């Protein structure tokens, strides 16, 4: 493989990883308008214990659209020393 091909391949791989976005955060579950299959949205409505936030996921396709599941996950904030 030439240097040019290796450079192009590494550029494409880095672009693929850069395009993945973190989960969005909303204040209420009613604010989630169009949940897609596999999408994750963090809901900060105070229903989970301290240090956690509720994660709503588009679980599977049904006749009425995407069904939702939710669970409490650890809240990831800024790192401290």
mmCIF file of C-alpha atoms in Angstrom:
data_model
loop_
_atom_site.group_PDB
_atom_site.id
_atom_site.type_symbol
_atom_site.label_atom_id
_atom_site.label_comp_id
_atom_site.label_asym_id
_atom_site.label_seq_id
_atom_site.Cartn_x
_atom_site.Cartn_y
_atom_site.Cartn_z
ATOM 1 C CA UNK A 1 0.000 0.000 0.000
ATOM 2 C CA UNK A 2 1.414 3.353 -0.951
ATOM 3 C CA UNK A 3 1.747 6.291 1.415
ATOM 4 C CA UNK A 4 -1.023 8.142 -0.404
ATOM 5 C CA UNK A 5 -3.496 5.272 0.066
ATOM 6 C CA UNK A 6 -2.582 4.906 3.745
ATOM 7 C CA UNK A 7 -3.091 8.636 4.294
ATOM 8 C CA UNK A 8 -6.498 8.606 2.592
ATOM 9 C CA UNK A 9 -7.577 5.556 4.568
ATOM 10 C CA UNK A 10 -6.556 7.081 7.897
ATOM 11 C CA UNK A 11 -8.375 10.314 6.987
ATOM 12 C CA UNK A 12 -11.585 8.432 6.199
ATOM 13 C CA UNK A 13 -11.407 6.474 9.436
ATOM 14 C CA UNK A 14 -10.869 9.618 11.503
ATOM 15 C CA UNK A 15 -13.836 11.336 9.795
ATOM 16 C CA UNK A 16 -16.061 8.354 10.589
ATOM 17 C CA UNK A 17 -15.203 8.537 14.284
ATOM 18 C CA UNK A 18 -15.572 12.321 14.388
ATOM 19 C CA UNK A 19 -19.117 12.176 12.986
ATOM 20 C CA UNK A 20 -20.549 10.276 15.975
ATOM 21 C CA UNK A 21 -22.367 12.720 18.234
ATOM 22 C CA UNK A 22 -23.044 12.419 21.962
ATOM 23 C CA UNK A 23 -26.576 12.096 23.274
ATOM 24 C CA UNK A 24 -28.621 15.291 23.402
ATOM 25 C CA UNK A 25 -29.956 16.553 26.750
ATOM 26 C CA UNK A 26 -33.496 17.879 27.252
ATOM 27 C CA UNK A 27 -35.423 18.970 30.348
ATOM 28 C CA UNK A 28 -38.604 16.921 29.806
ATOM 29 C CA UNK A 29 -39.459 13.768 27.877
ATOM 30 C CA UNK A 30 -42.253 15.686 26.114
ATOM 31 C CA UNK A 31 -39.531 17.792 24.453
ATOM 32 C CA UNK A 32 -38.393 14.742 22.439
ATOM 33 C CA UNK A 33 -40.338 15.183 19.213
ATOM 34 C CA UNK A 34 -38.925 12.712 16.696
ATOM 35 C CA UNK A 35 -37.020 9.843 18.342
ATOM 36 C CA UNK A 36 -35.278 7.615 15.824
ATOM 37 C CA UNK A 37 -34.461 3.936 16.142
ATOM 38 C CA UNK A 38 -31.272 3.573 18.219
ATOM 39 C CA UNK A 39 -31.142 7.256 19.181
ATOM 40 C CA UNK A 40 -30.342 8.132 22.821
ATOM 41 C CA UNK A 41 -31.550 11.281 24.545
ATOM 42 C CA UNK A 42 -30.681 12.292 28.119
ATOM 43 C CA UNK A 43 -33.630 13.679 30.099
ATOM 44 C CA UNK A 44 -32.726 15.803 33.129
ATOM 45 C CA UNK A 45 -36.100 15.960 34.886
ATOM 46 C CA UNK A 46 -35.045 14.955 38.413
ATOM 47 C CA UNK A 47 -36.649 11.497 38.409
ATOM 48 C CA UNK A 48 -33.341 9.628 38.853
ATOM 49 C CA UNK A 49 -31.168 9.528 42.013
ATOM 50 C CA UNK A 50 -28.394 12.056 42.597
ATOM 51 C CA UNK A 51 -25.519 11.724 40.131
ATOM 52 C CA UNK A 52 -27.706 10.052 37.497
ATOM 53 C CA UNK A 53 -29.820 11.168 34.557
ATOM 54 C CA UNK A 54 -32.556 9.322 32.647
ATOM 55 C CA UNK A 55 -31.619 7.976 29.205
ATOM 56 C CA UNK A 56 -34.469 7.478 26.715
ATOM 57 C CA UNK A 57 -33.707 5.181 23.771
ATOM 58 C CA UNK A 58 -35.539 4.349 20.565
ATOM 59 C CA UNK A 59 -35.811 0.599 21.178
ATOM 60 C CA UNK A 60 -37.708 -1.031 18.305
ATOM 61 C CA UNK A 61 -40.101 -0.338 15.467
ATOM 62 C CA UNK A 62 -43.815 -0.901 16.009
ATOM 63 C CA UNK A 63 -46.891 -0.176 13.907
ATOM 64 C CA UNK A 64 -47.261 3.170 15.703
ATOM 65 C CA UNK A 65 -43.603 4.218 15.330
ATOM 66 C CA UNK A 66 -40.522 3.802 17.497
ATOM 67 C CA UNK A 67 -41.126 2.417 21.011
ATOM 68 C CA UNK A 68 -39.164 4.037 23.840
ATOM 69 C CA UNK A 69 -37.315 2.546 26.776
ATOM 70 C CA UNK A 70 -35.662 4.473 29.593
ATOM 71 C CA UNK A 71 -33.223 3.847 32.420
ATOM 72 C CA UNK A 72 -31.088 5.858 34.835
ATOM 73 C CA UNK A 73 -27.441 6.178 33.810
ATOM 74 C CA UNK A 74 -24.485 7.926 35.501
ATOM 75 C CA UNK A 75 -24.272 11.644 34.817
ATOM 76 C CA UNK A 76 -21.025 12.547 33.088
ATOM 77 C CA UNK A 77 -19.945 16.056 33.956
ATOM 78 C CA UNK A 78 -16.694 17.936 33.519
ATOM 79 C CA UNK A 79 -13.670 16.129 34.922
ATOM 80 C CA UNK A 80 -12.151 17.522 38.087
ATOM 81 C CA UNK A 81 -8.659 17.040 39.482
#
